[in-house]
Amino acid sequence: MEHVIIDSSQDGLPAVAGRACRVPQPGAVEAEFTGPDGTLVQRRWVEAAVAVRFEQLQPVAAFPVVPGRRWGPGWWWSATTGGHIPHGSQAMCMQLMLLDRDPQVVGLSARPVRLIWRDPGSGRVLTWVPQVFIRYADGRALLADCPAHAGPTGDRAARAAAVLGAACAAVGFTYRRLVPPEKVVAANVRWLAGYRHPRYRDAGGLEQAVLEAFAAPRALMAGAVAAGEVLSALPVLYHALWGGRLVADLTRPLGEHTLVAPGPAAGDGEQEQHGR
């Protein structure tokens, strides 16, 4: 028996509109991942998803270097994990920033698993390696890809999305193609990410002064001036914005007149997780 899924975008980017895609039963999908000794292990997906902590695994395959592209593979230092996560594109790096800033995210890894299945129509063996695995504080898990554009995807990616969507749903996971953020949001998060390291949290002993300066909403620069020496206070302020102890509207350009207010994590000593 096979499922039929149409437009299985799973809250992310749409697959090819109106196209039906026949996918195998989740029990027929295999998972390949790196074992503790560095060798590749293959198990049934429905078993591996329950037993394996994918957020702790190394990539099952390296990101390719494509000649002629302006952006190649790199590394992102994660405030969530306290370690480096490889990425293969600028779009993926941006999504890692957004995920790293999400207080509900407790685990991140890149390309930790390859899904393998036999196409019901052609009988060919097909594979797909999702770019990111995310573990949330409540135990939820997300496999995701990070396309560069918010638009319909190609045929191969759309078919893979259908298979991964069904396979993930069968084990309580979710699969998504993550929507790229708006340019202003991306620029603001990229700026704040420069202050994600824990060394900025109480740099110069100014954390409490900065939080007190924004006990009530006020302009960013006015609060920095009130907290002490501006050049010393700003990194602490930006770190607090990164970690959620302070909040601002990041859909508008971040500047001296940006209104900054206390955030839901203000005063929460338990919020610090590496760089948070």
PDB file of C-alpha atoms in Angstrom:
ATOM      1  CA  MET A   1       0.000   0.000   0.000  1.00  0.00           C
ATOM      2  CA  GLU A   2       1.252   3.491  -0.848  1.00  0.00           C
ATOM      3  CA  HIS A   3       0.254   6.958   0.297  1.00  0.00           C
ATOM      4  CA  VAL A   4      -0.583   9.745  -2.148  1.00  0.00           C
ATOM      5  CA  ILE A   5       0.481  13.211  -1.023  1.00  0.00           C
ATOM      6  CA  ILE A   6      -0.232  16.428  -2.899  1.00  0.00           C
ATOM      7  CA  ASP A   7       1.792  19.594  -2.311  1.00  0.00           C
ATOM      8  CA  SER A   8       3.513  18.318   0.814  1.00  0.00           C
ATOM      9  CA  SER A   9       5.187  21.604   1.700  1.00  0.00           C
ATOM     10  CA  GLN A  10       4.657  21.107   5.471  1.00  0.00           C
ATOM     11  CA  ASP A  11       4.292  24.836   6.271  1.00  0.00           C
ATOM     12  CA  GLY A  12       7.430  25.733   4.349  1.00  0.00           C
ATOM     13  CA  LEU A  13       7.901  26.463   0.670  1.00  0.00           C
ATOM     14  CA  PRO A  14       5.334  24.966  -1.693  1.00  0.00           C
ATOM     15  CA  ALA A  15       6.100  21.956  -3.797  1.00  0.00           C
ATOM     16  CA  VAL A  16       5.179  22.027  -7.465  1.00  0.00           C
ATOM     17  CA  ALA A  17       1.568  23.192  -7.424  1.00  0.00           C
ATOM     18  CA  GLY A  18      -1.142  20.662  -8.064  1.00  0.00           C
ATOM     19  CA  ARG A  19       1.209  17.733  -8.579  1.00  0.00           C
ATOM     20  CA  ALA A  20       0.435  14.393  -6.946  1.00  0.00           C
ATOM     21  CA  CYS A  21       3.422  12.453  -5.714  1.00  0.00           C
ATOM     22  CA  ARG A  22       3.236   8.769  -4.801  1.00  0.00           C
ATOM     23  CA  VAL A  23       5.499   7.939  -1.902  1.00  0.00           C
ATOM     24  CA  PRO A  24       6.420   4.637  -0.232  1.00  0.00           C
ATOM     25  CA  GLN A  25       5.180   3.518   3.136  1.00  0.00           C
ATOM     26  CA  PRO A  26       7.353   5.074   5.888  1.00  0.00           C
ATOM     27  CA  GLY A  27       8.299   1.554   6.989  1.00  0.00           C
ATOM     28  CA  ALA A  28      10.000   1.027   3.630  1.00  0.00           C
ATOM     29  CA  VAL A  29      12.247   4.085   4.040  1.00  0.00           C
ATOM     30  CA  GLU A  30      15.803   3.502   5.269  1.00  0.00           C
ATOM     31  CA  ALA A  31      18.040   5.870   7.253  1.00  0.00           C
ATOM     32  CA  GLU A  32      21.815   6.071   6.876  1.00  0.00           C
ATOM     33  CA  PHE A  33      23.873   7.934   9.467  1.00  0.00           C
ATOM     34  CA  THR A  34      27.333   8.034  11.012  1.00  0.00           C
ATOM     35  CA  GLY A  35      27.891   5.672  13.930  1.00  0.00           C
ATOM     36  CA  PRO A  36      30.061   6.324  17.015  1.00  0.00           C
ATOM     37  CA  ASP A  37      33.119   4.827  15.306  1.00  0.00           C
ATOM     38  CA  GLY A  38      32.698   6.982  12.202  1.00  0.00           C
ATOM     39  CA  THR A  39      31.340   4.232   9.953  1.00  0.00           C
ATOM     40  CA  LEU A  40      28.004   4.514   8.168  1.00  0.00           C
ATOM     41  CA  VAL A  41      25.060   2.686   9.729  1.00  0.00           C
ATOM     42  CA  GLN A  42      21.821   1.852   7.909  1.00  0.00           C
ATOM     43  CA  ARG A  43      18.546   1.088   9.713  1.00  0.00           C
ATOM     44  CA  ARG A  44      14.850   1.302   9.016  1.00  0.00           C
ATOM     45  CA  TRP A  45      13.822   4.932   9.361  1.00  0.00           C
ATOM     46  CA  VAL A  46      10.984   4.240  11.789  1.00  0.00           C
ATOM     47  CA  GLU A  47      13.447   2.520  14.139  1.00  0.00           C
ATOM     48  CA  ALA A  48      16.308   5.008  13.788  1.00  0.00           C
ATOM     49  CA  ALA A  49      14.077   8.030  14.387  1.00  0.00           C
ATOM     50  CA  VAL A  50      13.177   6.701  17.831  1.00  0.00           C
ATOM     51  CA  ALA A  51      16.608   5.436  18.878  1.00  0.00           C
ATOM     52  CA  VAL A  52      19.094   7.915  17.386  1.00  0.00           C
ATOM     53  CA  ARG A  53      19.842  11.435  18.678  1.00  0.00           C
ATOM     54  CA  PHE A  54      20.409  13.014  15.287  1.00  0.00           C
ATOM     55  CA  GLU A  55      21.316  16.364  16.869  1.00  0.00           C
ATOM     56  CA  GLN A  56      24.496  14.727  18.206  1.00  0.00           C
ATOM     57  CA  LEU A  57      25.698  13.255  14.900  1.00  0.00           C
ATOM     58  CA  GLN A  58      28.317  14.366  12.419  1.00  0.00           C
ATOM     59  CA  PRO A  59      27.270  15.003   8.798  1.00  0.00           C
ATOM     60  CA  VAL A  60      26.605  11.857   6.806  1.00  0.00           C
ATOM     61  CA  ALA A  61      28.088  13.644   3.775  1.00  0.00           C
ATOM     62  CA  ALA A  62      30.138  16.796   3.296  1.00  0.00           C
ATOM     63  CA  PHE A  63      28.657  19.838   1.609  1.00  0.00           C
ATOM     64  CA  PRO A  64      29.882  20.014  -1.989  1.00  0.00           C
ATOM     65  CA  VAL A  65      32.106  22.780  -3.305  1.00  0.00           C
ATOM     66  CA  VAL A  66      30.570  24.065  -6.549  1.00  0.00           C
ATOM     67  CA  PRO A  67      33.040  25.889  -8.835  1.00  0.00           C
ATOM     68  CA  GLY A  68      31.887  29.359  -9.825  1.00  0.00           C
ATOM     69  CA  ARG A  69      29.647  29.977  -6.841  1.00  0.00           C
ATOM     70  CA  ARG A  70      30.372  33.034  -4.713  1.00  0.00           C
ATOM     71  CA  TRP A  71      29.473  31.175  -1.508  1.00  0.00           C
ATOM     72  CA  GLY A  72      30.940  27.845  -0.458  1.00  0.00           C
ATOM     73  CA  PRO A  73      30.709  25.589   2.590  1.00  0.00           C
ATOM     74  CA  GLY A  74      31.583  27.076   5.964  1.00  0.00           C
ATOM     75  CA  TRP A  75      31.090  26.762   9.713  1.00  0.00           C
ATOM     76  CA  TRP A  76      28.676  28.436  12.116  1.00  0.00           C
ATOM     77  CA  TRP A  77      29.543  28.676  15.805  1.00  0.00           C
ATOM     78  CA  SER A  78      26.291  27.838  17.570  1.00  0.00           C
ATOM     79  CA  ALA A  79      25.255  29.559  20.788  1.00  0.00           C
ATOM     80  CA  THR A  80      22.847  26.647  21.318  1.00  0.00           C
ATOM     81  CA  THR A  81      25.354  23.801  21.121  1.00  0.00           C
ATOM     82  CA  GLY A  82      28.582  25.612  21.965  1.00  0.00           C
ATOM     83  CA  GLY A  83      30.205  24.032  18.905  1.00  0.00           C
ATOM     84  CA  HIS A  84      30.583  24.516  15.174  1.00  0.00           C
ATOM     85  CA  ILE A  85      27.920  23.415  12.673  1.00  0.00           C
ATOM     86  CA  PRO A  86      28.835  23.136   8.983  1.00  0.00           C
ATOM     87  CA  HIS A  87      26.686  24.827   6.360  1.00  0.00           C
ATOM     88  CA  GLY A  88      26.648  24.612   2.603  1.00  0.00           C
ATOM     89  CA  SER A  89      25.098  27.889   1.509  1.00  0.00           C
ATOM     90  CA  GLN A  90      24.364  31.449   2.548  1.00  0.00           C
ATOM     91  CA  ALA A  91      20.682  30.534   2.850  1.00  0.00           C
ATOM     92  CA  MET A  92      21.472  27.690   5.244  1.00  0.00           C
ATOM     93  CA  CYS A  93      23.786  29.893   7.308  1.00  0.00           C
ATOM     94  CA  MET A  94      20.953  32.400   7.691  1.00  0.00           C
ATOM     95  CA  GLN A  95      18.560  29.706   8.865  1.00  0.00           C
ATOM     96  CA  LEU A  96      21.133  28.483  11.387  1.00  0.00           C
ATOM     97  CA  MET A  97      21.256  32.026  12.800  1.00  0.00           C
ATOM     98  CA  LEU A  98      17.472  32.128  13.169  1.00  0.00           C
ATOM     99  CA  LEU A  99      17.335  28.671  14.750  1.00  0.00           C
ATOM    100  CA  ASP A 100      20.263  29.452  17.038  1.00  0.00           C
ATOM    101  CA  ARG A 101      18.343  32.442  18.381  1.00  0.00           C
ATOM    102  CA  ASP A 102      15.141  30.478  19.016  1.00  0.00           C
ATOM    103  CA  PRO A 103      14.936  29.787  22.786  1.00  0.00           C
ATOM    104  CA  GLN A 104      12.938  26.606  22.140  1.00  0.00           C
ATOM    105  CA  VAL A 105      15.746  25.046  20.084  1.00  0.00           C
ATOM    106  CA  VAL A 106      18.042  22.855  22.205  1.00  0.00           C
ATOM    107  CA  GLY A 107      19.815  20.814  19.523  1.00  0.00           C
ATOM    108  CA  LEU A 108      21.115  21.477  16.009  1.00  0.00           C
ATOM    109  CA  SER A 109      23.055  19.426  13.491  1.00  0.00           C
ATOM    110  CA  ALA A 110      23.796  19.522   9.777  1.00  0.00           C
ATOM    111  CA  ARG A 111      23.099  16.673   7.329  1.00  0.00           C
ATOM    112  CA  PRO A 112      23.021  13.975  10.045  1.00  0.00           C
ATOM    113  CA  VAL A 113      20.945  11.465   8.086  1.00  0.00           C
ATOM    114  CA  ARG A 114      20.370  10.250   4.542  1.00  0.00           C
ATOM    115  CA  LEU A 115      16.930   8.861   3.745  1.00  0.00           C
ATOM    116  CA  ILE A 116      16.800   6.042   1.181  1.00  0.00           C
ATOM    117  CA  TRP A 117      13.733   4.656  -0.580  1.00  0.00           C
ATOM    118  CA  ARG A 118      12.583   2.917  -3.731  1.00  0.00           C
ATOM    119  CA  ASP A 119      10.460   5.085  -6.014  1.00  0.00           C
ATOM    120  CA  PRO A 120       7.010   3.453  -6.317  1.00  0.00           C
ATOM    121  CA  GLY A 121       6.694   4.450  -9.948  1.00  0.00           C
ATOM    122  CA  SER A 122      10.082   3.726 -11.490  1.00  0.00           C
ATOM    123  CA  GLY A 123      11.475   1.255  -8.965  1.00  0.00           C
ATOM    124  CA  ARG A 124      14.680   3.287  -8.737  1.00  0.00           C
ATOM    125  CA  VAL A 125      16.473   3.691  -5.415  1.00  0.00           C
ATOM    126  CA  LEU A 126      16.444   7.376  -4.453  1.00  0.00           C
ATOM    127  CA  THR A 127      18.101   9.272  -1.607  1.00  0.00           C
ATOM    128  CA  TRP A 128      17.882  12.672   0.030  1.00  0.00           C
ATOM    129  CA  VAL A 129      19.987  14.316   2.745  1.00  0.00           C
ATOM    130  CA  PRO A 130      18.079  17.073   4.602  1.00  0.00           C
ATOM    131  CA  GLN A 131      20.310  20.006   5.460  1.00  0.00           C
ATOM    132  CA  VAL A 132      19.357  20.554   9.101  1.00  0.00           C
ATOM    133  CA  PHE A 133      18.034  18.614  12.084  1.00  0.00           C
ATOM    134  CA  ILE A 134      16.461  20.587  14.935  1.00  0.00           C
ATOM    135  CA  ARG A 135      15.489  19.335  18.396  1.00  0.00           C
ATOM    136  CA  TYR A 136      13.120  21.453  20.507  1.00  0.00           C
ATOM    137  CA  ALA A 137      12.893  21.701  24.284  1.00  0.00           C
ATOM    138  CA  ASP A 138       9.587  19.814  24.332  1.00  0.00           C
ATOM    139  CA  GLY A 139      11.117  16.894  22.414  1.00  0.00           C
ATOM    140  CA  ARG A 140       9.740  17.775  18.980  1.00  0.00           C
ATOM    141  CA  ALA A 141      12.044  17.177  16.027  1.00  0.00           C
ATOM    142  CA  LEU A 142      12.309  18.918  12.673  1.00  0.00           C
ATOM    143  CA  LEU A 143      14.162  17.917   9.521  1.00  0.00           C
ATOM    144  CA  ALA A 144      14.564  20.856   7.173  1.00  0.00           C
ATOM    145  CA  ASP A 145      16.054  22.140   3.969  1.00  0.00           C
ATOM    146  CA  CYS A 146      17.112  25.734   3.388  1.00  0.00           C
ATOM    147  CA  PRO A 147      16.308  26.923  -0.147  1.00  0.00           C
ATOM    148  CA  ALA A 148      17.615  30.291  -1.269  1.00  0.00           C
ATOM    149  CA  HIS A 149      14.318  31.546  -2.664  1.00  0.00           C
ATOM    150  CA  ALA A 150      10.714  31.577  -1.475  1.00  0.00           C
ATOM    151  CA  GLY A 151       9.129  30.021  -4.525  1.00  0.00           C
ATOM    152  CA  PRO A 152       8.102  26.700  -6.071  1.00  0.00           C
ATOM    153  CA  THR A 153      10.857  24.130  -5.991  1.00  0.00           C
ATOM    154  CA  GLY A 154      12.122  21.748  -8.643  1.00  0.00           C
ATOM    155  CA  ASP A 155      10.630  18.348  -9.358  1.00  0.00           C
ATOM    156  CA  ARG A 156      13.260  16.280  -7.530  1.00  0.00           C
ATOM    157  CA  ALA A 157      13.099  18.400  -4.371  1.00  0.00           C
ATOM    158  CA  ALA A 158       9.294  18.376  -4.460  1.00  0.00           C
ATOM    159  CA  ARG A 159       9.190  14.588  -4.674  1.00  0.00           C
ATOM    160  CA  ALA A 160      11.725  14.290  -1.856  1.00  0.00           C
ATOM    161  CA  ALA A 161       9.634  16.691   0.240  1.00  0.00           C
ATOM    162  CA  ALA A 162       6.638  14.401  -0.185  1.00  0.00           C
ATOM    163  CA  VAL A 163       8.595  11.335   0.922  1.00  0.00           C
ATOM    164  CA  LEU A 164      10.251  13.109   3.844  1.00  0.00           C
ATOM    165  CA  GLY A 165       6.972  14.672   4.923  1.00  0.00           C
ATOM    166  CA  ALA A 166       5.299  11.265   5.142  1.00  0.00           C
ATOM    167  CA  ALA A 167       8.310   9.592   6.766  1.00  0.00           C
ATOM    168  CA  CYS A 168       8.613  12.308   9.402  1.00  0.00           C
ATOM    169  CA  ALA A 169       4.894  12.372  10.172  1.00  0.00           C
ATOM    170  CA  ALA A 170       4.972   8.613  10.778  1.00  0.00           C
ATOM    171  CA  VAL A 171       7.436   9.039  13.670  1.00  0.00           C
ATOM    172  CA  GLY A 172       6.134  12.322  15.098  1.00  0.00           C
ATOM    173  CA  PHE A 173       8.732  14.484  13.349  1.00  0.00           C
ATOM    174  CA  THR A 174       8.118  17.352  10.931  1.00  0.00           C
ATOM    175  CA  TYR A 175       9.776  18.133   7.606  1.00  0.00           C
ATOM    176  CA  ARG A 176       9.867  21.666   6.199  1.00  0.00           C
ATOM    177  CA  ARG A 177      11.505  23.772   3.554  1.00  0.00           C
ATOM    178  CA  LEU A 178      12.335  26.856   5.605  1.00  0.00           C
ATOM    179  CA  VAL A 179      11.208  30.190   4.175  1.00  0.00           C
ATOM    180  CA  PRO A 180      14.051  32.734   3.825  1.00  0.00           C
ATOM    181  CA  PRO A 181      13.485  35.783   6.069  1.00  0.00           C
ATOM    182  CA  GLU A 182      12.822  39.278   4.773  1.00  0.00           C
ATOM    183  CA  LYS A 183      15.986  41.238   3.997  1.00  0.00           C
ATOM    184  CA  VAL A 184      15.623  43.638   6.926  1.00  0.00           C
ATOM    185  CA  VAL A 185      15.050  40.805   9.407  1.00  0.00           C
ATOM    186  CA  ALA A 186      18.029  38.922   7.972  1.00  0.00           C
ATOM    187  CA  ALA A 187      20.279  41.985   8.280  1.00  0.00           C
ATOM    188  CA  ASN A 188      19.216  42.632  11.880  1.00  0.00           C
ATOM    189  CA  VAL A 189      19.648  39.012  12.982  1.00  0.00           C
ATOM    190  CA  ARG A 190      23.019  38.847  11.230  1.00  0.00           C
ATOM    191  CA  TRP A 191      24.119  41.937  13.179  1.00  0.00           C
ATOM    192  CA  LEU A 192      22.921  40.601  16.528  1.00  0.00           C
ATOM    193  CA  ALA A 193      24.539  37.235  15.791  1.00  0.00           C
ATOM    194  CA  GLY A 194      27.893  38.982  15.956  1.00  0.00           C
ATOM    195  CA  TYR A 195      27.251  39.406  19.682  1.00  0.00           C
ATOM    196  CA  ARG A 196      25.910  35.918  20.446  1.00  0.00           C
ATOM    197  CA  HIS A 197      29.002  34.685  22.298  1.00  0.00           C
ATOM    198  CA  PRO A 198      28.616  34.526  26.111  1.00  0.00           C
ATOM    199  CA  ARG A 199      31.578  36.865  26.605  1.00  0.00           C
ATOM    200  CA  TYR A 200      29.240  39.750  25.738  1.00  0.00           C
ATOM    201  CA  ARG A 201      26.551  38.921  28.285  1.00  0.00           C
ATOM    202  CA  ASP A 202      28.087  40.830  31.187  1.00  0.00           C
ATOM    203  CA  ALA A 203      31.029  42.496  29.447  1.00  0.00           C
ATOM    204  CA  GLY A 204      32.424  45.199  31.700  1.00  0.00           C
ATOM    205  CA  GLY A 205      29.965  44.172  34.416  1.00  0.00           C
ATOM    206  CA  LEU A 206      27.230  46.114  32.597  1.00  0.00           C
ATOM    207  CA  GLU A 207      24.502  43.499  32.175  1.00  0.00           C
ATOM    208  CA  GLN A 208      22.388  44.645  35.109  1.00  0.00           C
ATOM    209  CA  ALA A 209      22.793  48.307  34.180  1.00  0.00           C
ATOM    210  CA  VAL A 210      21.707  47.616  30.606  1.00  0.00           C
ATOM    211  CA  LEU A 211      18.635  45.630  31.681  1.00  0.00           C
ATOM    212  CA  GLU A 212      17.670  48.318  34.191  1.00  0.00           C
ATOM    213  CA  ALA A 213      18.076  51.017  31.541  1.00  0.00           C
ATOM    214  CA  PHE A 214      15.364  49.278  29.527  1.00  0.00           C
ATOM    215  CA  ALA A 215      13.058  48.416  32.429  1.00  0.00           C
ATOM    216  CA  ALA A 216      10.571  50.517  30.476  1.00  0.00           C
ATOM    217  CA  PRO A 217      10.641  50.791  26.660  1.00  0.00           C
ATOM    218  CA  ARG A 218      13.000  53.456  25.347  1.00  0.00           C
ATOM    219  CA  ALA A 219      15.163  54.259  22.333  1.00  0.00           C
ATOM    220  CA  LEU A 220      18.182  52.008  21.850  1.00  0.00           C
ATOM    221  CA  MET A 221      20.853  54.704  22.067  1.00  0.00           C
ATOM    222  CA  ALA A 222      19.184  56.521  24.967  1.00  0.00           C
ATOM    223  CA  GLY A 223      19.239  53.295  26.962  1.00  0.00           C
ATOM    224  CA  ALA A 224      22.866  52.608  26.075  1.00  0.00           C
ATOM    225  CA  VAL A 225      23.836  56.084  27.284  1.00  0.00           C
ATOM    226  CA  ALA A 226      21.898  55.582  30.519  1.00  0.00           C
ATOM    227  CA  ALA A 227      23.617  52.236  31.148  1.00  0.00           C
ATOM    228  CA  GLY A 228      27.129  53.677  31.113  1.00  0.00           C
ATOM    229  CA  GLU A 229      29.899  54.188  28.576  1.00  0.00           C
ATOM    230  CA  VAL A 230      28.181  53.707  25.224  1.00  0.00           C
ATOM    231  CA  LEU A 231      30.851  51.668  23.444  1.00  0.00           C
ATOM    232  CA  SER A 232      30.958  49.254  26.371  1.00  0.00           C
ATOM    233  CA  ALA A 233      27.187  49.076  26.829  1.00  0.00           C
ATOM    234  CA  LEU A 234      26.225  48.434  23.198  1.00  0.00           C
ATOM    235  CA  PRO A 235      27.728  44.908  22.936  1.00  0.00           C
ATOM    236  CA  VAL A 236      25.899  43.919  26.139  1.00  0.00           C
ATOM    237  CA  LEU A 237      22.699  45.431  24.765  1.00  0.00           C
ATOM    238  CA  TYR A 238      23.025  43.560  21.457  1.00  0.00           C
ATOM    239  CA  HIS A 239      23.698  40.297  23.280  1.00  0.00           C
ATOM    240  CA  ALA A 240      20.559  40.852  25.361  1.00  0.00           C
ATOM    241  CA  LEU A 241      18.585  41.440  22.143  1.00  0.00           C
ATOM    242  CA  TRP A 242      20.038  38.251  20.701  1.00  0.00           C
ATOM    243  CA  GLY A 243      19.104  36.197  23.766  1.00  0.00           C
ATOM    244  CA  GLY A 244      15.619  37.642  24.279  1.00  0.00           C
ATOM    245  CA  ARG A 245      16.237  39.452  27.551  1.00  0.00           C
ATOM    246  CA  LEU A 246      15.486  42.594  25.547  1.00  0.00           C
ATOM    247  CA  VAL A 247      13.248  42.809  22.477  1.00  0.00           C
ATOM    248  CA  ALA A 248      12.838  45.133  19.500  1.00  0.00           C
ATOM    249  CA  ASP A 249      10.943  45.150  16.209  1.00  0.00           C
ATOM    250  CA  LEU A 250      13.401  43.424  13.876  1.00  0.00           C
ATOM    251  CA  THR A 251      11.191  43.965  10.833  1.00  0.00           C
ATOM    252  CA  ARG A 252      12.518  47.552  10.804  1.00  0.00           C
ATOM    253  CA  PRO A 253      16.184  48.580  10.479  1.00  0.00           C
ATOM    254  CA  LEU A 254      17.925  48.436  13.847  1.00  0.00           C
ATOM    255  CA  GLY A 255      19.259  51.868  14.812  1.00  0.00           C
ATOM    256  CA  GLU A 256      19.667  54.447  17.544  1.00  0.00           C
ATOM    257  CA  HIS A 257      15.947  55.286  17.606  1.00  0.00           C
ATOM    258  CA  THR A 258      14.738  51.658  17.682  1.00  0.00           C
ATOM    259  CA  LEU A 259      12.384  51.092  20.612  1.00  0.00           C
ATOM    260  CA  VAL A 260      13.833  48.460  22.968  1.00  0.00           C
ATOM    261  CA  ALA A 261      11.804  46.828  25.743  1.00  0.00           C
ATOM    262  CA  PRO A 262      12.184  44.065  28.340  1.00  0.00           C
ATOM    263  CA  GLY A 263      11.820  40.601  26.834  1.00  0.00           C
ATOM    264  CA  PRO A 264      10.272  37.384  28.138  1.00  0.00           C
ATOM    265  CA  ALA A 265      13.735  36.129  29.146  1.00  0.00           C
ATOM    266  CA  ALA A 266      14.634  39.264  31.145  1.00  0.00           C
ATOM    267  CA  GLY A 267      16.038  38.354  34.536  1.00  0.00           C
ATOM    268  CA  ASP A 268      15.990  34.635  33.756  1.00  0.00           C
ATOM    269  CA  GLY A 269      19.343  33.318  34.892  1.00  0.00           C
ATOM    270  CA  GLU A 270      18.479  29.888  33.483  1.00  0.00           C
ATOM    271  CA  GLN A 271      18.152  31.303  29.968  1.00  0.00           C
ATOM    272  CA  GLU A 272      21.911  31.281  29.451  1.00  0.00           C
ATOM    273  CA  GLN A 273      22.776  28.272  27.322  1.00  0.00           C
ATOM    274  CA  HIS A 274      26.264  28.847  25.948  1.00  0.00           C
ATOM    275  CA  GLY A 275      25.727  32.147  24.125  1.00  0.00           C
ATOM    276  CA  ARG A 276      22.137  32.824  25.157  1.00  0.00           C
TER     277      ARG A 276
END
